[in-house]
Amino acid sequence: TRFKLGIKPDFCYAYEQPGFLSALKVEGESSGRPKLDSHTNRTTSPSPSTPWTGKAECISDQNSNESFCVYTNQNFADGRGISFFTTPSIAEKVTTLAAFTQKGVHDNVNVFDNPPWKVVNVPGRGNGLFATRTLRRGDLILADTPLGVYNSEAFFPDYQIGYKYLRKTYEQLPEKSKQILLNTAAHSPGDPIMERINTNAFAGEFEGTSHFFLYPETALLNHDCRPNTMYYHNTSTLVHSAHASRTILPGEEITITYINLLQSRSERQDVLKMIWGFECTCSLCSKNSATSRRSDDNIQHITNLHMNLADWSSASTATPSMAESLLSLYKKEQIHAAIGTGHMFAALAYNAVGNIRMAVKHAKLAIEAGMVTSESSEDDTVQMMALLEDPKVHWSFKARSRRG
Ligand SMILES: C[S@@+](CC[C@H](N)C(=O)[O-])C[C@H]1O[C@@H](n2cnc3c(N)ncnc32)[C@H](O)[C@@H]1O
């Protein structure tokens, strides 16, 4: 299941990831979901134990019998504040998260006193973050909490109704945070709040439902099809953190990917234009057509290798050399954040033919590479640790060696 943001599933380098609002706009419009036009406005009083400020304003969808309300906590993360637009049951669960119950989880978050970057305005792409000192793979670039978390079901079907509640999520924030939100970019005209969510919010599953998260500082990161940074969203602390996925030199722009990178140039350009309104002229998109074709072929090859290596059926044709090819293609294509995944595939593929020495080598490398995204690849790390502990009892041991 997809949870949080990204490949595993909150780790961004390749799979469709920061699906921003417009991505769903398209999906929602074509899905013919019932409109929220038979709504009623009402308010509910929070129970005395909830952290929400004031009365929650709610809207009910009579078709689904679902209510969505605006909940704000102005004290969240040391007075930065946070607003939710979601169902009462999700809001109740939210209050039990570490974000609301554990002291200290936001201690070094939303702190930008001496960051390793500065904001620079680049004609044609707006603001972006540029490194002011050398960053090594794994170094923290920034960590922030969302100002808004919006249930996609809540306002999506009918914008006019949704706007009103989105505006409320904004209006209830502390003054300083309102300004921070307004300082984010909007790439098309329209309702100022809606458009800022549209341009900047990350989509991810939250408490089992799709939500959008607006992290105003992370929002400053521009897109590159070969980014030098990856990010992770912790759905318990609600902290979003971005780490360098390779060495970044002073003066270099710090970039993330907005899309699934395992797509051809034309596919990438189409989706970036459609959703974020810009022509991608990143280093990869600007290559001459012969180089670009080679890259597209590599991407296709990576996709095929993924499919083969993830196939544990009796029909699988996966071999360790496929995993070695995958690793070298990641390197060739400079998909740095995926190296850990490549080593994991290799560890499993070697163990599957009983080559313990190579399985252990790659498991160690996978864990080491996973440190960069320690939180995001938790399951993978656990899996690799288990393999290291005793390769012979790991489920993958000789799982492919008896096949003809
Ligand atoms: C999340 S914002 C990124 C920060 C934004 N540049 C700003 O000024 O705050 C996304 C918007 O930035 C611009 N953008 C991001 N990456 C870009 C790129 N590689 N080339 C051109 N524009 C880009 C587009 O206008 C896009 O809609």
mmCIF file of C-alpha atoms and ligand atoms in Angstrom, residues 20 121 124-128 183-185 187 199-200 218-224 258 276-282, ligand 1:
data_model
loop_
_atom_site.group_PDB
_atom_site.id
_atom_site.type_symbol
_atom_site.label_atom_id
_atom_site.label_comp_id
_atom_site.label_asym_id
_atom_site.label_seq_id
_atom_site.Cartn_x
_atom_site.Cartn_y
_atom_site.Cartn_z
ATOM 1 C CA PHE A 20 0.567 17.392 -6.170
ATOM 2 C CA ASN A 121 15.514 33.867 -7.600
ATOM 3 C CA GLY A 124 12.073 31.377 -15.472
ATOM 4 C CA ARG A 125 11.816 29.190 -12.396
ATOM 5 C CA GLY A 126 11.188 31.558 -9.503
ATOM 6 C CA ASN A 127 12.849 31.035 -6.151
ATOM 7 C CA GLY A 128 15.018 28.051 -5.450
ATOM 8 C CA ASN A 183 5.030 33.646 0.353
ATOM 9 C CA THR A 184 4.951 30.287 -1.410
ATOM 10 C CA ALA A 185 4.571 30.333 -5.168
ATOM 11 C CA HIS A 187 1.953 28.947 -10.745
ATOM 12 C CA THR A 199 1.617 24.315 -6.705
ATOM 13 C CA ASN A 200 3.272 23.240 -3.491
ATOM 14 C CA THR A 218 10.294 22.349 1.291
ATOM 15 C CA ALA A 219 8.088 24.042 -1.281
ATOM 16 C CA LEU A 220 11.059 26.194 -2.258
ATOM 17 C CA LEU A 221 12.822 23.230 -3.827
ATOM 18 C CA ASN A 222 12.638 23.210 -7.596
ATOM 19 C CA HIS A 223 12.419 20.107 -9.731
ATOM 20 C CA ASP A 224 15.217 18.289 -11.515
ATOM 21 C CA TYR A 258 8.246 16.116 -8.466
ATOM 22 C CA TRP A 276 3.243 22.515 -12.639
ATOM 23 C CA GLY A 277 3.065 24.579 -15.788
ATOM 24 C CA PHE A 278 6.740 24.672 -16.745
ATOM 25 C CA GLU A 279 8.850 23.401 -19.604
ATOM 26 C CA CYS A 280 11.479 21.192 -18.065
ATOM 27 C CA THR A 281 14.910 22.297 -19.132
ATOM 28 C CA CYS A 282 16.813 20.411 -16.461
HETATM 29 C C1 LIG B 1 6.972 23.910 -5.482
HETATM 30 S S1 LIG B 1 7.284 25.383 -6.397
HETATM 31 C C2 LIG B 1 9.038 25.510 -6.328
HETATM 32 C C3 LIG B 1 9.512 26.844 -5.790
HETATM 33 C C4 LIG B 1 9.174 28.015 -6.663
HETATM 34 N N1 LIG B 1 10.146 28.140 -7.755
HETATM 35 C C5 LIG B 1 9.101 29.322 -5.892
HETATM 36 O O1 LIG B 1 9.419 30.368 -6.464
HETATM 37 O O2 LIG B 1 8.698 29.304 -4.723
HETATM 38 C C6 LIG B 1 6.927 24.752 -7.998
HETATM 39 C C7 LIG B 1 6.986 25.775 -9.090
HETATM 40 O O3 LIG B 1 8.339 26.203 -9.298
HETATM 41 C C8 LIG B 1 8.647 26.300 -10.681
HETATM 42 N N2 LIG B 1 9.637 25.276 -11.007
HETATM 43 C C9 LIG B 1 10.028 24.227 -10.253
HETATM 44 N N3 LIG B 1 10.992 23.526 -10.852
HETATM 45 C C10 LIG B 1 11.240 24.126 -12.026
HETATM 46 C C11 LIG B 1 12.133 23.864 -13.103
HETATM 47 N N4 LIG B 1 12.954 22.823 -13.094
HETATM 48 N N5 LIG B 1 12.104 24.701 -14.167
HETATM 49 C C12 LIG B 1 11.257 25.767 -14.207
HETATM 50 N N6 LIG B 1 10.377 26.058 -13.210
HETATM 51 C C13 LIG B 1 10.373 25.259 -12.136
HETATM 52 C C14 LIG B 1 7.335 26.057 -11.422
HETATM 53 O O4 LIG B 1 6.718 27.283 -11.631
HETATM 54 C C15 LIG B 1 6.542 25.224 -10.433
HETATM 55 O O5 LIG B 1 5.144 25.346 -10.616
#
